C-alpha atoms as a printed R data frame, in Angstrom:
    type eleno elety resid chain resno      x      y       z
1   ATOM     1    CA   MET     A     1 21.511 67.900 -54.027
2   ATOM     2    CA   LYS     A     2 23.770 64.897 -55.000
3   ATOM     3    CA   ILE     A     3 27.438 65.615 -54.176
4   ATOM     4    CA   LEU     A     4 30.397 63.470 -55.393
5   ATOM     5    CA   VAL     A     5 33.410 63.688 -53.132
6   ATOM     6    CA   PHE     A     6 36.933 62.733 -54.119
7   ATOM     7    CA   GLY     A     7 39.490 62.253 -51.451
8   ATOM     8    CA   ALA     A     8 37.071 61.536 -48.670
9   ATOM     9    CA   THR     A     9 39.130 58.826 -47.188
10  ATOM    10    CA   GLY     A    10 41.773 61.403 -46.105
11  ATOM    11    CA   SER     A    11 41.544 63.972 -43.305
12  ATOM    12    CA   GLN     A    12 41.299 66.948 -45.708
13  ATOM    13    CA   GLN     A    13 38.087 65.869 -47.359
14  ATOM    14    CA   PHE     A    14 36.492 63.365 -45.037
15  ATOM    15    CA   ASN     A    15 34.471 66.044 -43.182
16  ATOM    16    CA   VAL     A    16 32.878 67.145 -46.467
17  ATOM    17    CA   ILE     A    17 30.659 64.116 -46.043
18  ATOM    18    CA   GLY     A    18 29.265 65.293 -42.613
19  ATOM    19    CA   GLU     A    19 29.043 68.938 -43.557
20  ATOM    20    CA   ALA     A    20 27.002 67.980 -46.788
21  ATOM    21    CA   LYS     A    21 24.798 65.730 -44.772
22  ATOM    22    CA   LYS     A    22 23.960 68.592 -42.519
23  ATOM    23    CA   LYS     A    23 22.565 70.383 -45.644
24  ATOM    24    CA   GLY     A    24 20.430 67.275 -46.445
25  ATOM    25    CA   ALA     A    25 22.577 66.306 -49.351
26  ATOM    26    CA   GLU     A    26 23.009 62.767 -50.805
27  ATOM    27    CA   VAL     A    27 26.734 62.082 -50.786
28  ATOM    28    CA   ILE     A    28 28.604 59.745 -53.019
29  ATOM    29    CA   ALA     A    29 32.436 59.083 -52.027
30  ATOM    30    CA   ALA     A    30 34.822 57.856 -54.633
31  ATOM    31    CA   THR     A    31 37.611 55.676 -53.415
32  ATOM    32    CA   SER     A    32 40.349 53.466 -55.118
33  ATOM    33    CA   SER     A    33 40.009 50.804 -52.303
34  ATOM    34    CA   GLU     A    34 37.179 48.828 -51.140
35  ATOM    35    CA   ASN     A    35 38.931 48.851 -47.763
36  ATOM    36    CA   SER     A    36 37.507 52.279 -47.273
37  ATOM    37    CA   PHE     A    37 33.813 51.417 -47.965
38  ATOM    38    CA   GLU     A    38 32.864 50.724 -44.273
39  ATOM    39    CA   LYS     A    39 34.426 54.071 -43.085
40  ATOM    40    CA   LEU     A    40 32.625 56.056 -45.806
41  ATOM    41    CA   ALA     A    41 29.382 54.316 -45.394
42  ATOM    42    CA   GLN     A    42 29.554 54.884 -41.556
43  ATOM    43    CA   ALA     A    43 30.070 58.609 -42.227
44  ATOM    44    CA   GLY     A    44 26.880 58.768 -44.283
45  ATOM    45    CA   ALA     A    45 28.193 58.411 -47.870
46  ATOM    46    CA   THR     A    46 27.557 55.904 -50.572
47  ATOM    47    CA   PRO     A    47 31.000 54.591 -51.485
48  ATOM    48    CA   VAL     A    48 31.996 53.891 -55.224
49  ATOM    49    CA   LEU     A    49 35.062 52.248 -56.449
50  ATOM    50    CA   ALA     A    50 36.892 54.466 -58.928
51  ATOM    51    CA   ASN     A    51 40.450 55.184 -59.877
52  ATOM    52    CA   LEU     A    52 41.150 58.847 -61.010
53  ATOM    53    CA   ALA     A    53 43.280 57.482 -63.934
54  ATOM    54    CA   ASP     A    54 40.235 55.681 -65.430
55  ATOM    55    CA   ALA     A    55 38.566 58.509 -67.420
56  ATOM    56    CA   ASP     A    56 35.500 56.212 -68.366
57  ATOM    57    CA   LYS     A    57 34.922 55.296 -64.817
58  ATOM    58    CA   ILE     A    58 35.016 58.879 -63.623
59  ATOM    59    CA   ASN     A    59 32.620 59.849 -66.365
60  ATOM    60    CA   GLU     A    60 30.301 56.946 -65.262
61  ATOM    61    CA   ILE     A    61 30.122 57.935 -61.582
62  ATOM    62    CA   THR     A    62 29.805 61.627 -62.320
63  ATOM    63    CA   ASN     A    63 26.444 61.122 -64.378
64  ATOM    64    CA   GLY     A    64 23.585 62.527 -62.443
65  ATOM    65    CA   VAL     A    65 25.603 64.286 -59.964
66  ATOM    66    CA   ASP     A    66 24.769 68.021 -58.946
67  ATOM    67    CA   ALA     A    67 28.172 69.106 -57.639
68  ATOM    68    CA   ILE     A    68 31.687 67.806 -57.144
69  ATOM    69    CA   ALA     A    69 34.115 68.299 -54.240
70  ATOM    70    CA   PHE     A    70 37.477 67.586 -55.521
71  ATOM    71    CA   MET     A    71 41.162 67.356 -54.301
72  ATOM    72    CA   ILE     A    72 44.351 66.153 -56.088
73  ATOM    73    CA   PRO     A    73 45.636 63.191 -54.109
74  ATOM    74    CA   VAL     A    74 48.363 64.490 -51.805
75  ATOM    75    CA   SER     A    75 51.108 61.879 -52.177
76  ATOM    76    CA   LEU     A    76 51.298 60.804 -55.800
77  ATOM    77    CA   PRO     A    77 54.374 58.872 -56.802
78  ATOM    78    CA   ASN     A    78 54.489 61.106 -59.901
79  ATOM    79    CA   PRO     A    79 52.966 64.519 -59.014
80  ATOM    80    CA   SER     A    80 52.452 65.432 -62.785
81  ATOM    81    CA   ASP     A    81 49.831 62.698 -62.896
82  ATOM    82    CA   GLY     A    82 47.786 65.195 -60.942
83  ATOM    83    CA   PHE     A    83 47.067 67.040 -64.007
84  ATOM    84    CA   GLN     A    84 45.526 64.067 -65.936
85  ATOM    85    CA   TYR     A    85 43.463 63.041 -62.928
86  ATOM    86    CA   SER     A    86 42.127 66.568 -62.542
87  ATOM    87    CA   LYS     A    87 41.387 66.692 -66.381
88  ATOM    88    CA   ASN     A    88 39.523 63.459 -66.097
89  ATOM    89    CA   VAL     A    89 37.286 64.959 -63.356
90  ATOM    90    CA   ILE     A    90 36.830 68.401 -65.067
91  ATOM    91    CA   ASP     A    91 36.033 66.764 -68.483
92  ATOM    92    CA   ALA     A    92 33.450 64.462 -66.861
93  ATOM    93    CA   THR     A    93 31.861 67.478 -64.863
94  ATOM    94    CA   LYS     A    94 31.523 69.186 -68.246
95  ATOM    95    CA   ALA     A    95 30.272 66.210 -70.161
96  ATOM    96    CA   ASN     A    96 27.513 65.301 -67.563
97  ATOM    97    CA   GLY     A    97 26.358 68.917 -66.991
98  ATOM    98    CA   VAL     A    98 27.413 68.895 -63.315
99  ATOM    99    CA   LYS     A    99 26.450 72.332 -61.926
100 ATOM   100    CA   LYS     A   100 29.658 73.045 -60.153
101 ATOM   101    CA   ILE     A   101 33.071 71.779 -59.098
102 ATOM   102    CA   VAL     A   102 34.715 72.941 -55.810
103 ATOM   103    CA   TRP     A   103 38.345 72.332 -55.584
104 ATOM   104    CA   ASN     A   104 40.314 72.153 -52.339
105 ATOM   105    CA   THR     A   105 43.944 72.801 -53.389
106 ATOM   106    CA   SER     A   106 45.552 71.637 -50.168
107 ATOM   107    CA   GLY     A   107 47.341 74.834 -49.687
108 ATOM   108    CA   TRP     A   108 47.631 78.454 -51.145
109 ATOM   109    CA   LEU     A   109 48.557 78.365 -54.842
110 ATOM   110    CA   GLU     A   110 51.719 79.839 -56.105
111 ATOM   111    CA   THR     A   111 51.520 82.885 -58.390
112 ATOM   112    CA   GLN     A   112 53.872 81.292 -60.787
113 ATOM   113    CA   LYS     A   113 55.778 77.934 -61.212
114 ATOM   114    CA   ILE     A   114 58.517 77.478 -58.746
115 ATOM   115    CA   GLY     A   115 60.040 74.222 -59.892
116 ATOM   116    CA   SER     A   116 58.136 72.090 -57.347
117 ATOM   117    CA   PRO     A   117 56.108 69.384 -59.251
118 ATOM   118    CA   VAL     A   118 53.473 69.188 -56.544
119 ATOM   119    CA   ASP     A   119 52.854 73.052 -56.667
120 ATOM   120    CA   ASP     A   120 53.513 73.583 -60.331
121 ATOM   121    CA   VAL     A   121 50.909 70.916 -61.433
122 ATOM   122    CA   LYS     A   122 48.214 72.898 -59.596
123 ATOM   123    CA   LEU     A   123 48.868 75.885 -61.781
124 ATOM   124    CA   ASP     A   124 48.273 73.744 -64.863
125 ATOM   125    CA   VAL     A   125 44.995 72.433 -63.280
126 ATOM   126    CA   LEU     A   126 44.084 76.053 -62.470
127 ATOM   127    CA   ASP     A   127 44.481 77.097 -66.158
128 ATOM   128    CA   TYR     A   128 42.378 73.966 -67.415
129 ATOM   129    CA   LEU     A   129 39.674 74.551 -64.882
130 ATOM   130    CA   LYS     A   130 39.336 78.272 -65.704
131 ATOM   131    CA   ASN     A   131 39.155 77.529 -69.422
132 ATOM   132    CA   SER     A   132 36.824 74.542 -69.134
133 ATOM   133    CA   GLY     A   133 33.532 76.427 -69.139
134 ATOM   134    CA   VAL     A   134 32.508 74.646 -65.872
135 ATOM   135    CA   ASP     A   135 31.299 76.739 -62.933
136 ATOM   136    CA   TYR     A   136 33.823 76.335 -60.196
137 ATOM   137    CA   VAL     A   137 34.971 77.635 -56.793
138 ATOM   138    CA   ILE     A   138 38.495 77.151 -55.576
139 ATOM   139    CA   ILE     A   139 39.290 76.924 -51.907
140 ATOM   140    CA   GLU     A   140 42.816 77.468 -50.868
141 ATOM   141    CA   PRO     A   141 43.439 76.645 -47.227
142 ATOM   142    CA   THR     A   142 46.579 77.320 -45.213
143 ATOM   143    CA   ILE     A   143 48.206 74.743 -42.918
144 ATOM   144    CA   TYR     A   144 45.831 72.146 -41.294
145 ATOM   145    CA   MET     A   145 45.687 71.831 -37.574
146 ATOM   146    CA   GLU     A   146 45.481 67.982 -38.315
147 ATOM   147    CA   ASN     A   147 49.120 68.224 -39.412
148 ATOM   148    CA   MET     A   148 49.885 68.224 -35.652
149 ATOM   149    CA   MET     A   149 48.512 64.656 -35.497
150 ATOM   150    CA   GLY     A   150 51.466 63.519 -37.783
151 ATOM   151    CA   PRO     A   151 54.196 61.405 -36.670
152 ATOM   152    CA   PHE     A   152 56.606 64.256 -36.773
153 ATOM   153    CA   CYS     A   153 54.517 66.155 -34.229
154 ATOM   154    CA   ALA     A   154 52.189 64.029 -32.090
155 ATOM   155    CA   PRO     A   155 54.628 61.721 -30.402
156 ATOM   156    CA   PHE     A   156 56.673 64.854 -29.196
157 ATOM   157    CA   ILE     A   157 53.608 66.258 -27.597
158 ATOM   158    CA   THR     A   158 52.666 62.899 -25.889
159 ATOM   159    CA   ASN     A   159 56.153 62.065 -24.769
160 ATOM   160    CA   GLU     A   160 57.966 65.235 -24.323
161 ATOM   161    CA   LYS     A   161 55.279 68.006 -24.026
162 ATOM   162    CA   LYS     A   162 56.703 69.690 -27.001
163 ATOM   163    CA   LEU     A   163 54.737 70.796 -30.022
164 ATOM   164    CA   ALA     A   164 57.217 69.947 -32.820
165 ATOM   165    CA   TYR     A   165 56.861 71.622 -36.277
166 ATOM   166    CA   PRO     A   166 59.710 72.573 -38.716
167 ATOM   167    CA   THR     A   167 58.622 76.259 -39.054
168 ATOM   168    CA   PRO     A   168 60.650 78.963 -37.140
169 ATOM   169    CA   GLU     A   169 59.154 80.162 -33.869
170 ATOM   170    CA   ALA     A   170 58.841 83.666 -35.356
171 ATOM   171    CA   MET     A   171 56.788 82.596 -38.392
172 ATOM   172    CA   PRO     A   172 53.107 83.242 -37.840
173 ATOM   173    CA   ILE     A   173 50.561 80.935 -39.261
174 ATOM   174    CA   GLY     A   174 46.698 81.021 -39.474
175 ATOM   175    CA   TRP     A   175 46.232 77.341 -38.669
176 ATOM   176    CA   ILE     A   176 42.768 75.952 -39.875
177 ATOM   177    CA   ALA     A   177 40.826 72.929 -38.889
178 ATOM   178    CA   SER     A   178 39.941 70.398 -41.558
179 ATOM   179    CA   ARG     A   179 36.346 70.497 -40.665
180 ATOM   180    CA   ASP     A   180 36.202 74.244 -41.192
181 ATOM   181    CA   VAL     A   181 37.793 73.760 -44.714
182 ATOM   182    CA   SER     A   182 35.151 71.052 -45.398
183 ATOM   183    CA   ALA     A   183 32.365 73.437 -44.264
184 ATOM   184    CA   PHE     A   184 33.723 76.116 -46.826
185 ATOM   185    CA   VAL     A   185 33.714 73.541 -49.486
186 ATOM   186    CA   VAL     A   186 30.027 72.721 -48.965
187 ATOM   187    CA   GLU     A   187 28.998 76.390 -48.460
188 ATOM   188    CA   ALA     A   188 30.588 77.186 -51.854
189 ATOM   189    CA   ILE     A   189 28.648 74.271 -53.420
190 ATOM   190    CA   TYR     A   190 25.288 75.678 -52.102
191 ATOM   191    CA   ASN     A   191 26.007 79.415 -52.919
192 ATOM   192    CA   GLU     A   192 24.527 79.845 -56.343
193 ATOM   193    CA   ASN     A   193 26.199 83.211 -56.828
194 ATOM   194    CA   LEU     A   194 29.667 81.708 -56.948
195 ATOM   195    CA   LYS     A   195 30.634 80.441 -60.324
196 ATOM   196    CA   ALA     A   196 34.256 81.483 -61.094
197 ATOM   197    CA   ASP     A   197 35.604 82.306 -57.554
198 ATOM   198    CA   SER     A   198 38.687 81.628 -55.503
199 ATOM   199    CA   PHE     A   199 39.164 82.122 -51.780
200 ATOM   200    CA   LYS     A   200 42.449 81.957 -49.739
201 ATOM   201    CA   ILE     A   201 41.237 80.921 -46.351
202 ATOM   202    CA   SER     A   202 43.020 80.629 -43.050
203 ATOM   203    CA   GLY     A   203 42.085 80.346 -39.379
204 ATOM   204    CA   LEU     A   204 41.186 83.594 -37.540
205 ATOM   205    CA   GLU     A   205 44.409 83.476 -35.307
206 ATOM   206    CA   ASN     A   206 47.815 84.267 -36.755
207 ATOM   207    CA   LEU     A   207 50.102 82.419 -34.254
208 ATOM   208    CA   LYS     A   208 53.847 82.488 -33.852
209 ATOM   209    CA   GLY     A   209 55.180 79.173 -32.445
210 ATOM   210    CA   ASN     A   210 55.156 80.157 -28.784
211 ATOM   211    CA   ASP     A   211 51.529 81.478 -29.233
212 ATOM   212    CA   LEU     A   212 50.575 78.282 -30.885
213 ATOM   213    CA   ALA     A   213 51.918 76.257 -27.946
214 ATOM   214    CA   THR     A   214 50.069 78.547 -25.464
215 ATOM   215    CA   ALA     A   215 46.747 78.141 -27.337
216 ATOM   216    CA   PHE     A   216 47.508 74.295 -27.477
217 ATOM   217    CA   SER     A   217 48.204 74.315 -23.710
218 ATOM   218    CA   LYS     A   218 44.985 76.092 -23.006
219 ATOM   219    CA   GLY     A   219 42.935 73.504 -24.988
220 ATOM   220    CA   THR     A   220 44.659 70.362 -23.484
221 ATOM   221    CA   GLY     A   221 45.077 71.596 -20.018
222 ATOM   222    CA   GLU     A   222 48.777 70.622 -20.250
223 ATOM   223    CA   GLU     A   223 51.853 72.834 -20.422
224 ATOM   224    CA   ILE     A   224 53.177 72.317 -24.028
225 ATOM   225    CA   VAL     A   225 56.142 74.298 -25.348
226 ATOM   226    CA   TYR     A   226 56.967 75.070 -28.911
227 ATOM   227    CA   TYR     A   227 59.884 72.997 -30.523
228 ATOM   228    CA   PRO     A   228 61.074 74.379 -33.794
229 ATOM   229    CA   GLN     A   229 61.990 71.004 -35.284
230 ATOM   230    CA   LYS     A   230 65.097 70.669 -37.448
231 ATOM   231    CA   PRO     A   231 64.110 70.017 -41.089
232 ATOM   232    CA   LYS     A   232 66.409 67.039 -41.312
233 ATOM   233    CA   GLU     A   233 64.641 65.404 -38.322
234 ATOM   234    CA   PHE     A   234 61.346 66.171 -39.773
235 ATOM   235    CA   GLY     A   235 62.332 64.712 -43.285
236 ATOM   236    CA   ASP     A   236 63.680 61.548 -41.563
237 ATOM   237    CA   ILE     A   237 60.321 60.838 -39.940
238 ATOM   238    CA   LEU     A   238 58.524 61.649 -43.105
239 ATOM   239    CA   LYS     A   239 60.501 59.245 -45.395
240 ATOM   240    CA   PRO     A   240 58.751 56.049 -44.699
241 ATOM   241    CA   MET     A   241 55.464 57.731 -45.794
242 ATOM   242    CA   VAL     A   242 56.471 59.813 -48.721
243 ATOM   243    CA   GLY     A   243 59.798 58.227 -49.883
244 ATOM   244    CA   GLU     A   244 63.276 59.629 -49.671
245 ATOM   245    CA   ALA     A   245 63.009 61.982 -52.575
246 ATOM   246    CA   GLY     A   246 59.640 63.472 -51.432
247 ATOM   247    CA   ALA     A   247 60.941 63.832 -47.806
248 ATOM   248    CA   ASN     A   248 64.102 65.602 -48.884
249 ATOM   249    CA   SER     A   249 62.163 67.939 -51.055
250 ATOM   250    CA   VAL     A   250 59.922 68.919 -48.210
251 ATOM   251    CA   ALA     A   251 62.882 69.096 -45.666
252 ATOM   252    CA   ALA     A   252 64.693 71.505 -48.121
253 ATOM   253    CA   TYR     A   253 61.634 73.894 -48.203
254 ATOM   254    CA   TYR     A   254 61.706 74.083 -44.407
255 ATOM   255    CA   GLU     A   255 65.387 74.565 -44.433
256 ATOM   256    CA   VAL     A   256 64.979 77.621 -46.468
257 ATOM   257    CA   LEU     A   257 62.219 78.883 -43.979
258 ATOM   258    CA   GLN     A   258 64.609 78.352 -41.067
259 ATOM   259    CA   ASN     A   259 67.096 80.567 -42.692
260 ATOM   260    CA   ALA     A   260 64.754 83.251 -44.141
261 ATOM   261    CA   SER     A   261 64.526 86.856 -42.809
262 ATOM   262    CA   GLU     A   262 60.988 87.157 -44.204
263 ATOM   263    CA   TYR     A   263 58.316 84.483 -44.176
264 ATOM   264    CA   PRO     A   264 55.631 83.773 -46.668
265 ATOM   265    CA   SER     A   265 52.139 84.673 -45.587
266 ATOM   266    CA   LYS     A   266 50.017 81.946 -44.060
267 ATOM   267    CA   PHE     A   267 47.187 84.127 -42.839
268 ATOM   268    CA   ASN     A   268 44.289 86.008 -44.468
269 ATOM   269    CA   PRO     A   269 43.470 89.175 -42.577
270 ATOM   270    CA   HIS     A   270 40.290 89.596 -44.546
271 ATOM   271    CA   MET     A   271 38.547 86.421 -43.440
272 ATOM   272    CA   ASN     A   272 35.442 88.336 -42.313
273 ATOM   273    CA   GLU     A   273 34.697 89.250 -45.952
274 ATOM   274    CA   ILE     A   274 34.832 85.641 -46.969
275 ATOM   275    CA   LEU     A   275 32.785 84.623 -43.985
276 ATOM   276    CA   GLU     A   276 30.044 86.854 -45.248
277 ATOM   277    CA   LYS     A   277 29.922 84.924 -48.438
278 ATOM   278    CA   LEU     A   278 30.649 81.435 -47.020
279 ATOM   279    CA   PRO     A   279 29.297 81.455 -43.354
280 ATOM   280    CA   VAL     A   280 31.338 78.972 -41.464
281 ATOM   281    CA   LYS     A   281 31.758 78.851 -37.643
282 ATOM   282    CA   MET     A   282 35.528 78.835 -37.286
283 ATOM   283    CA   THR     A   283 37.356 76.630 -34.881
284 ATOM   284    CA   SER     A   284 40.177 78.118 -32.622
285 ATOM   285    CA   VAL     A   285 43.408 76.204 -31.939
286 ATOM   286    CA   ALA     A   286 42.427 75.900 -28.261
287 ATOM   287    CA   GLU     A   287 38.971 74.583 -29.263
288 ATOM   288    CA   TRP     A   288 40.598 71.980 -31.583
289 ATOM   289    CA   ALA     A   289 43.162 70.969 -29.090
290 ATOM   290    CA   LYS     A   290 40.458 70.342 -26.497
291 ATOM   291    CA   GLU     A   291 38.431 68.189 -28.856
292 ATOM   292    CA   ASN     A   292 41.401 66.054 -29.719
293 ATOM   293    CA   ARG     A   293 43.069 66.035 -26.248
294 ATOM   294    CA   ASN     A   294 42.828 62.280 -25.939
295 ATOM   295    CA   TYR     A   295 44.823 61.846 -29.174
296 ATOM   296    CA   PHE     A   296 47.827 63.681 -27.724
297 ATOM   297    CA   ILE     A   297 47.534 63.391 -23.895
298 ATOM   298    CA   LYS     A   298 47.707 59.536 -22.903
């Protein structure tokens, strides 16, 4: 099995390499920068230089591939470019007779367009993929545990023993580890019965803020409390990474959550049914925090 991975330099797709290697796959990892070659090679992949905007190059590197693990780049200056990038990959998948494409959507898809370019473009991609004639599986994860490693959270844990996140304490979330999501992607590639399927996945624990902090404390062996971060504080920390407009947009979303009486679902209570089709050993928050203790506790 030869698997081409897009987005492998980021935390959301990097573990696809290791999970695929466990199955004995040959992994090719596309990247837009040669600076990533060493990291990808050390992980066991063969790096190839390719820009998602270059349809000819995407078609070239897709030739001879059995399956593709795909994700739209998270921080695009123009989110609408995500449709053309996805189209290039889907078209190459079809033209080269690739058996299957598995799309990690980096969040649960909306049921209709909501005026957010980042979310709305994914619905355009969804329609195009469904009508492409290509076999596909869509993996929709909830919120990554790795988000806690971000500059809006990790320094608070390290310096103040506070788990900072801009969601209300009362809002439950089924946090999921990146490695688990990657394992779902790989299982979906290898399951020949899945050809036009979509799975909303989450962790097995639906934790409110204080419960999250308790589980995190158990894993690190340190007393950590939950800190419902102010959206503006979160946005200010985010600006250097995604720009002012992007940061303000994200902060506005969390502002709505802070004032909401009902919260959007971030947990799938039917994960056992999914795990029957895609057998993945799930990681708890406490286990993840223990594995990454040295990142947070200095």
